XYZ file of N, CA and C in Angstrom:
375
model
N -13.679 10.831 7.116
C -12.900 9.896 7.856
C -13.066 8.494 7.268
N -12.043 7.678 7.461
C -12.081 6.308 6.984
C -11.179 5.459 7.879
N -11.636 4.256 8.180
C -10.834 3.295 8.921
C -10.292 2.256 7.952
N -9.057 1.837 8.177
C -8.369 0.918 7.293
C -7.767 -0.218 8.110
N -7.917 -1.446 7.624
C -7.389 -2.621 8.310
C -6.683 -3.502 7.296
N -5.379 -3.721 7.502
C -4.593 -4.562 6.609
C -4.590 -6.011 7.084
N -4.400 -6.905 6.127
C -4.231 -8.314 6.428
C -3.473 -8.967 5.280
N -3.056 -10.198 5.478
C -2.435 -10.971 4.421
C -0.933 -11.089 4.498
N -0.312 -10.421 5.449
C 1.122 -10.541 5.599
C 1.522 -11.916 6.095
N 2.803 -12.182 6.020
C 3.320 -13.465 6.470
C 4.777 -13.600 6.146
N 5.266 -14.805 6.276
C 6.664 -15.123 6.021
C 6.767 -16.056 4.823
N 7.583 -15.669 3.850
C 7.766 -16.462 2.644
C 9.237 -16.491 2.269
N 9.595 -17.432 1.429
C 10.940 -17.487 0.888
C 11.065 -16.573 -0.320
N 12.278 -16.151 -0.595
C 12.528 -15.333 -1.770
C 11.977 -16.007 -3.014
N 11.344 -15.199 -3.860
C 10.700 -15.718 -5.051
C 9.240 -16.050 -4.877
N 8.781 -16.052 -3.645
C 7.396 -16.363 -3.364
C 6.479 -15.180 -3.551
N 5.207 -15.395 -3.226
C 4.179 -14.383 -3.430
C 3.298 -14.240 -2.204
N 2.758 -13.050 -2.043
C 1.751 -12.762 -1.040
C 0.766 -11.767 -1.626
N -0.459 -11.802 -1.130
C -1.427 -10.776 -1.467
C -1.909 -10.113 -0.198
N -1.671 -8.825 -0.098
C -2.128 -8.045 1.030
C -3.489 -7.445 0.735
N -4.292 -7.316 1.772
C -5.602 -6.704 1.654
C -5.721 -5.552 2.629
N -6.467 -4.549 2.243
C -6.756 -3.405 3.097
C -8.243 -3.136 3.002
N -8.949 -3.420 4.080
C -10.386 -3.211 4.121
C -10.689 -1.811 4.622
N -11.499 -1.093 3.882
C -11.841 0.279 4.212
C -13.279 0.369 4.693
N -13.531 1.345 5.539
C -14.860 1.528 6.105
C -15.801 2.315 5.202
N -15.291 2.814 4.108
C -16.122 3.486 3.133
C -15.648 3.129 1.745
N -16.425 3.489 0.756
C -16.138 3.099 -0.613
C -14.764 3.581 -1.058
N -13.969 2.654 -1.558
C -12.630 2.982 -2.027
C -12.677 4.008 -3.149
N -13.665 3.915 -4.013
C -13.688 4.804 -5.169
C -14.124 6.220 -4.837
N -14.417 6.513 -3.575
C -14.679 7.887 -3.159
C -13.446 8.538 -2.549
N -12.382 7.786 -2.384
C -11.142 8.292 -1.822
C -10.199 8.612 -2.968
N -9.655 9.804 -2.979
C -8.891 10.209 -4.143
C -7.666 9.332 -4.373
N -6.924 9.069 -3.310
C -5.790 8.173 -3.401
C -5.794 7.189 -2.242
N -5.533 5.922 -2.567
C -5.263 4.891 -1.577
C -3.909 4.295 -1.944
N -3.019 4.207 -0.979
C -1.630 3.897 -1.269
C -1.063 2.912 -0.254
N -0.234 2.011 -0.745
C 0.532 1.112 0.113
C 1.903 1.715 0.406
N 2.258 1.708 1.678
C 3.587 2.086 2.126
C 4.217 0.906 2.845
N 5.519 0.979 3.016
C 6.201 -0.023 3.826
C 7.327 0.644 4.616
N 7.652 0.020 5.731
C 8.715 0.543 6.569
C 9.467 -0.607 7.222
N 10.751 -0.652 6.972
C 11.628 -1.609 7.615
C 12.293 -0.948 8.816
N 12.715 -1.737 9.805
C 13.361 -1.153 10.982
C 14.543 -0.277 10.599
N 14.590 0.914 11.155
C 15.683 1.822 10.905
C 15.627 2.567 9.589
N 14.569 2.370 8.822
C 14.447 3.032 7.535
C 13.209 3.915 7.502
N 13.221 4.861 6.590
C 12.070 5.727 6.394
C 10.928 4.958 5.750
N 9.725 5.387 6.051
C 8.561 4.819 5.393
C 8.574 5.231 3.926
N 8.347 4.274 3.046
C 8.403 4.554 1.627
C 7.134 4.113 0.918
N 6.746 4.872 -0.080
C 5.603 4.519 -0.888
C 5.914 3.349 -1.796
N 4.957 2.463 -1.954
C 5.115 1.262 -2.762
C 4.243 1.312 -4.010
N 2.956 1.526 -3.822
C 2.012 1.544 -4.932
C 0.786 2.330 -4.518
N 0.246 3.100 -5.438
C -0.933 3.887 -5.161
C -1.935 3.801 -6.290
N -3.184 4.064 -5.959
C -4.246 4.066 -6.953
C -5.245 5.151 -6.572
N -5.761 5.865 -7.557
C -6.733 6.903 -7.263
C -8.132 6.468 -7.666
N -9.081 7.351 -7.432
C -10.479 7.008 -7.647
C -10.809 6.742 -9.105
N -9.966 7.194 -10.010
C -10.149 6.936 -11.432
C -9.464 5.661 -11.894
N -8.760 4.989 -10.997
C -8.064 3.767 -11.348
C -6.646 3.962 -11.822
N -6.137 5.172 -11.763
C -4.761 5.435 -12.157
C -3.805 4.894 -11.103
N -2.817 4.142 -11.533
C -1.877 3.512 -10.614
C -0.493 4.124 -10.732
N 0.264 3.983 -9.659
C 1.637 4.444 -9.624
C 2.439 3.488 -8.764
N 3.663 3.181 -9.188
C 4.502 2.223 -8.484
C 5.887 2.783 -8.241
N 6.443 2.402 -7.107
C 7.843 2.681 -6.871
C 8.691 1.872 -7.846
N 9.808 2.438 -8.263
C 10.678 1.739 -9.203
C 11.109 0.371 -8.677
N 11.275 0.252 -7.383
C 11.777 -0.977 -6.795
C 10.807 -2.149 -6.900
N 9.534 -1.879 -7.179
C 8.547 -2.953 -7.229
C 7.877 -3.096 -8.589
N 8.197 -2.238 -9.524
C 7.585 -2.325 -10.844
C 7.853 -3.683 -11.481
N 6.815 -4.258 -12.040
C 6.928 -5.565 -12.657
C 6.751 -6.712 -11.697
N 6.739 -6.436 -10.398
C 6.587 -7.487 -9.396
C 5.308 -7.335 -8.575
N 4.929 -6.101 -8.284
C 3.760 -5.827 -7.454
C 2.646 -5.239 -8.306
N 1.414 -5.533 -7.924
C 0.248 -4.984 -8.605
C -0.765 -4.506 -7.579
N -1.197 -3.263 -7.718
C -2.219 -2.720 -6.843
C -3.563 -2.782 -7.552
N -4.603 -3.103 -6.810
C -5.935 -3.179 -7.382
C -6.967 -2.945 -6.291
N -8.200 -2.763 -6.697
C -9.289 -2.569 -5.749
C -10.464 -3.456 -6.102
N -11.283 -3.714 -5.104
C -12.576 -4.341 -5.295
C -13.588 -3.409 -4.643
N -14.159 -2.484 -5.406
C -15.077 -1.510 -4.807
C -16.266 -2.145 -4.100
N -16.747 -3.276 -4.602
C -17.885 -3.935 -3.976
C -17.574 -4.381 -2.555
N -16.315 -4.652 -2.272
C -15.893 -5.082 -0.943
C -15.159 -3.996 -0.172
N -15.068 -2.813 -0.744
C -14.332 -1.706 -0.123
C -12.923 -2.139 0.276
N -12.257 -2.808 -0.635
C -10.974 -3.415 -0.314
C -9.914 -3.050 -1.348
N -8.743 -2.764 -0.842
C -7.550 -2.509 -1.636
C -6.637 -3.719 -1.531
N -5.989 -4.078 -2.632
C -5.093 -5.227 -2.648
C -3.708 -4.825 -3.123
N -2.731 -5.587 -2.671
C -1.392 -5.504 -3.211
C -0.905 -6.927 -3.461
N -0.860 -7.306 -4.721
C -0.316 -8.598 -5.104
C 1.188 -8.460 -5.243
N 1.922 -9.241 -4.486
C 3.375 -9.158 -4.461
C 3.949 -10.474 -4.958
N 4.630 -10.423 -6.076
C 5.270 -11.589 -6.659
C 6.780 -11.405 -6.680
N 7.485 -12.506 -6.875
C 8.947 -12.481 -6.951
C 9.548 -11.712 -5.786
N 9.086 -12.037 -4.603
C 9.513 -11.300 -3.419
C 10.999 -11.485 -3.151
N 11.591 -10.417 -2.656
C 13.009 -10.375 -2.329
C 13.180 -10.079 -0.850
N 14.304 -10.464 -0.261
C 14.521 -10.147 1.151
C 14.389 -8.659 1.454
N 14.769 -7.806 0.527
C 14.662 -6.375 0.757
C 13.226 -5.865 0.772
N 12.268 -6.724 0.426
C 10.862 -6.372 0.561
C 10.358 -6.539 1.994
N 11.164 -7.111 2.849
C 10.777 -7.317 4.236
C 10.498 -5.981 4.909
N 9.303 -5.844 5.464
C 8.896 -4.586 6.083
C 7.506 -4.747 6.670
N 7.116 -3.759 7.457
C 5.726 -3.612 7.822
C 5.043 -2.840 6.695
N 3.954 -3.380 6.210
C 3.220 -2.757 5.118
C 1.946 -2.111 5.639
N 1.706 -0.885 5.207
C 0.561 -0.108 5.630
C -0.227 0.374 4.425
N -1.532 0.444 4.565
C -2.309 1.178 3.584
C -2.684 2.526 4.173
N -2.793 3.504 3.306
C -3.097 4.864 3.706
C -4.026 5.485 2.680
N -4.822 6.439 3.132
C -5.803 7.068 2.256
C -5.953 8.536 2.584
N -6.204 9.317 1.565
C -6.521 10.719 1.772
C -6.999 11.338 0.466
N -7.374 12.589 0.572
C -7.829 13.389 -0.559
C -6.854 14.535 -0.777
N -6.963 15.154 -1.932
C -6.173 16.344 -2.198
C -4.730 16.098 -2.574
N -4.399 14.873 -2.927
C -3.034 14.540 -3.309
C -2.830 14.738 -4.806
N -1.588 14.894 -5.172
C -1.198 14.981 -6.570
C -0.232 13.858 -6.882
N 0.003 13.626 -8.160
C 0.935 12.590 -8.566
C 2.304 12.787 -7.933
N 2.706 14.018 -7.767
C 4.024 14.303 -7.221
C 4.126 14.035 -5.734
N 2.997 13.916 -5.040
C 3.017 13.825 -3.588
C 2.449 12.530 -3.029
N 1.994 11.609 -3.860
C 1.289 10.435 -3.343
C 2.179 9.520 -2.518
N 3.476 9.541 -2.726
C 4.385 8.688 -1.972
C 5.049 9.422 -0.813
N 4.533 10.567 -0.454
C 5.000 11.299 0.712
C 4.059 10.971 1.868
N 4.524 10.130 2.773
C 3.622 9.568 3.777
C 3.015 10.600 4.706
N 3.700 11.718 4.904
C 3.173 12.741 5.799
C 1.939 13.423 5.232
N 1.621 13.200 3.980
C 0.441 13.785 3.374
C -0.839 13.024 3.697
N -0.726 11.863 4.315
C -1.885 11.014 4.574
C -2.330 11.097 6.021
N -3.613 11.262 6.203
C -4.200 11.326 7.541
C -4.715 9.989 8.045
N -5.058 9.084 7.155
C -5.728 7.845 7.525
C -4.854 6.649 7.205
N -4.625 5.826 8.228
C -3.699 4.694 8.141
C -4.271 3.451 8.771
N -3.906 2.303 8.214
C -4.163 1.043 8.868
C -3.096 0.737 9.895
N -3.261 -0.402 10.578
C -2.347 -0.763 11.656
C -1.081 -1.450 11.162
N -1.073 -1.879 9.920
C 0.081 -2.531 9.338
C -0.003 -4.042 9.372
N 0.667 -4.673 8.419
C 0.791 -6.121 8.381
C 2.225 -6.459 7.981
N 2.819 -7.396 8.696
C 4.239 -7.690 8.525
C 4.464 -8.648 7.367
N 5.436 -8.315 6.532
C 5.895 -9.186 5.458
C 7.368 -9.487 5.702
N 7.696 -10.759 5.746
C 9.072 -11.185 5.948
C 9.465 -12.132 4.827
N 10.551 -11.820 4.148
C 11.022 -12.620 3.023
C 12.422 -13.120 3.352
N 12.594 -14.417 3.372
C 13.875 -15.023 3.690
C 14.569 -15.493 2.416
N 15.889 -15.462 2.433
C 16.667 -15.888 1.287
C 17.022 -17.355 1.384
């Protein structure tokens, strides 16, 4: 089991940046995959960026080149650096963690048992 708490959301103008944090109750590098998801009202939850215990990263096409996922194992924390934000990035952002995932399934939110409470990101044009 692991508890996850997100922070760092806020309201910014298009083109701005935010860094989200996800604090975990156990070592990040013992969790096979830790992944950021987002969900806007009326839309399905979608995977944004994931990282596994070996440091392998994966990004949704919509955020490649703009978002960067990273970890600080000493602080048991996952980060999502978001640059060049667009209004379509507006959503509630969640971190999620689990074991037993594959590259093909990391962005399928139903595969994750452990979730944070979410942090809101709002981008205005």
